[in-house]
Coordinates of C-alpha atoms in Angstrom, one line a residue:
X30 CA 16.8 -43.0 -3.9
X31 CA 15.0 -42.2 -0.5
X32 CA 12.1 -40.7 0.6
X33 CA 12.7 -37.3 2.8
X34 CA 11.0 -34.3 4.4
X35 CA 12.1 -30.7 3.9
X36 CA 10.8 -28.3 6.2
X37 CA 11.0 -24.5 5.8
X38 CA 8.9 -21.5 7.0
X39 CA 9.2 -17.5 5.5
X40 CA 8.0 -14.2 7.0
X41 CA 5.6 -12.8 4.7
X42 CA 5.8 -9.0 4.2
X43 CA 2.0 -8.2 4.0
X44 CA -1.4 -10.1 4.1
X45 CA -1.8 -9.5 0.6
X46 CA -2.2 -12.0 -2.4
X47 CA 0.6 -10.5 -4.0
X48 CA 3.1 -10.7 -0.8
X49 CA 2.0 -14.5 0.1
X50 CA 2.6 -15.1 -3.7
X51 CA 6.2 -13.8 -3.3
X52 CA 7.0 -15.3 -0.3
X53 CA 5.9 -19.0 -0.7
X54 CA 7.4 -18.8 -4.4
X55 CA 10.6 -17.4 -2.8
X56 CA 10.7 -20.5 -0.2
X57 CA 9.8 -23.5 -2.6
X58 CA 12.6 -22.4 -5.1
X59 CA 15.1 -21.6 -2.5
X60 CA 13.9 -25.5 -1.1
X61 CA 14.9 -26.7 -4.8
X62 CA 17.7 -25.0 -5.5
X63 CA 19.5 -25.6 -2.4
X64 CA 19.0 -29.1 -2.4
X65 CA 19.6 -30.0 -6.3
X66 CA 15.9 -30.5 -6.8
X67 CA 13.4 -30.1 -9.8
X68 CA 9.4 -30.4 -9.3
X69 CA 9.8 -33.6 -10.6
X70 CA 11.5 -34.5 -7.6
X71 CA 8.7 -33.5 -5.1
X72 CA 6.1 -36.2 -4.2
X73 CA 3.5 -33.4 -1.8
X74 CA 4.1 -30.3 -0.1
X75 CA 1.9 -29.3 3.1
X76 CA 1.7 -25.8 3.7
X77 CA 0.3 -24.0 6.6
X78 CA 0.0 -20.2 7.1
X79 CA -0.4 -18.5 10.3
X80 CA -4.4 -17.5 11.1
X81 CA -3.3 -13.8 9.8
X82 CA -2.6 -14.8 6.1
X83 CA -6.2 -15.2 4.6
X84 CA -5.4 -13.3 1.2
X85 CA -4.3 -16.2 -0.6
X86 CA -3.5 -19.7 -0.8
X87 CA 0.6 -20.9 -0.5
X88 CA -0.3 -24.1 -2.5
X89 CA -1.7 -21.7 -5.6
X90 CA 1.3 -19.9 -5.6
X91 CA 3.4 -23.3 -5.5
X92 CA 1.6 -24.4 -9.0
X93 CA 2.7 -21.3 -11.3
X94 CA 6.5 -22.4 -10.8
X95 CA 6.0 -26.0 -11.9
X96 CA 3.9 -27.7 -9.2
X97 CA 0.5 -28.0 -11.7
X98 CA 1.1 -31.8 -11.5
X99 CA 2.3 -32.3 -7.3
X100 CA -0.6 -33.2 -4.8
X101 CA -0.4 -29.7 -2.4
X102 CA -2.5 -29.4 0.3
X103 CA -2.4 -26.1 2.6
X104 CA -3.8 -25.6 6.2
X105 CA -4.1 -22.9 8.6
X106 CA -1.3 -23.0 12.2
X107 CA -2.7 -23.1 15.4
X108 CA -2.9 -20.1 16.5
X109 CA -0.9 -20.0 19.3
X110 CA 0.2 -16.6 21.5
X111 CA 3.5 -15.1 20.7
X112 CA 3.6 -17.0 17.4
X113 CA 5.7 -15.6 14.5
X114 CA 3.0 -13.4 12.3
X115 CA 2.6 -13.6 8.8
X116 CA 4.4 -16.8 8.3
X117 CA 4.0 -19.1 5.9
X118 CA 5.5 -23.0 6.8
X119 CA 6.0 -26.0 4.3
X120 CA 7.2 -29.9 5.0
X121 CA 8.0 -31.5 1.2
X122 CA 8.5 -34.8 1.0
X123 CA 11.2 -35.7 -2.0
X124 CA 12.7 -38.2 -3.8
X125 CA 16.3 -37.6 -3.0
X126 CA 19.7 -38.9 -2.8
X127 CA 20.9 -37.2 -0.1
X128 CA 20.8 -38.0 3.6
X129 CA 19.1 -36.9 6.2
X130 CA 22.0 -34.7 7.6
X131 CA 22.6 -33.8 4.0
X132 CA 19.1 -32.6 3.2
X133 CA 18.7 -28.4 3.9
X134 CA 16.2 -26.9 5.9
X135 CA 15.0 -23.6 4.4
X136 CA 14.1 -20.6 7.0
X137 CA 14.1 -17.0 5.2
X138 CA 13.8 -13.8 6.6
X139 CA 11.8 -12.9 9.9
X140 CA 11.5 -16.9 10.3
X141 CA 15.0 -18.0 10.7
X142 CA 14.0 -17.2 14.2
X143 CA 12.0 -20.3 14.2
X144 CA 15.2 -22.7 13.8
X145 CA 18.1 -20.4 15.0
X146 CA 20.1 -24.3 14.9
X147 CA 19.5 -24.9 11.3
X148 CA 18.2 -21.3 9.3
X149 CA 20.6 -20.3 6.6

């Protein structure tokens, strides 16, 4: 068993609790699922929100679907011009079988555009 990163990123609809809730709940299934992955499987998860998502926190959302006992840790991007709005980013680091080619990188809805080379 390895040690590997999973990146992803979602759009988020609205800057509302309720739509950052949705999202980032959206994204870290989609990040288990794909990869054959329970909670138990996930050492940390970063998350980072662009400066335009204040209404709620990723990480709280990550904790209602089986995250209570996984060390989560959220940050705000640098707010850079031109960057994707509304977007909430994640890098969890797993226990895993797989390889690094094998592992999926998860990129959903108006954030595929961030990884054109590797968005499902």
């Amino acid at each position: 068993m390895s040690v590997r990163a999973i990146r992803g990123a979602t759009q988020v609809e609205a800057n509302t609790a309720e739509a950052i809730t949705a999202a980032t709940q959206e994204l870290i299934l989609e990040i288990l699922k794909v990869n054959s992955l329970t909670p138990d499987d996930v050492i940390s998860v970063l998350f980072t929100s662009s400066p335009d998502l204040d209404a709620a926190f990723p990480a709280a959302a990550a904790r209602s679907v089986g995250f209570e006992n996984t060390p989560l840790i959220c940050s705000v991007e640098i707010d850079v011009a031109g960057a994707l709005p509304r977007t909430v980013r994640v890098m969890a680091h797993v226990e895993s079988d797989l390889s690094k080619d094998d592992i999926a990188h998860i990129y959903l809805h108006g954030a595929k555009a961030l990884r054109r080379d590797i968005a499902q």
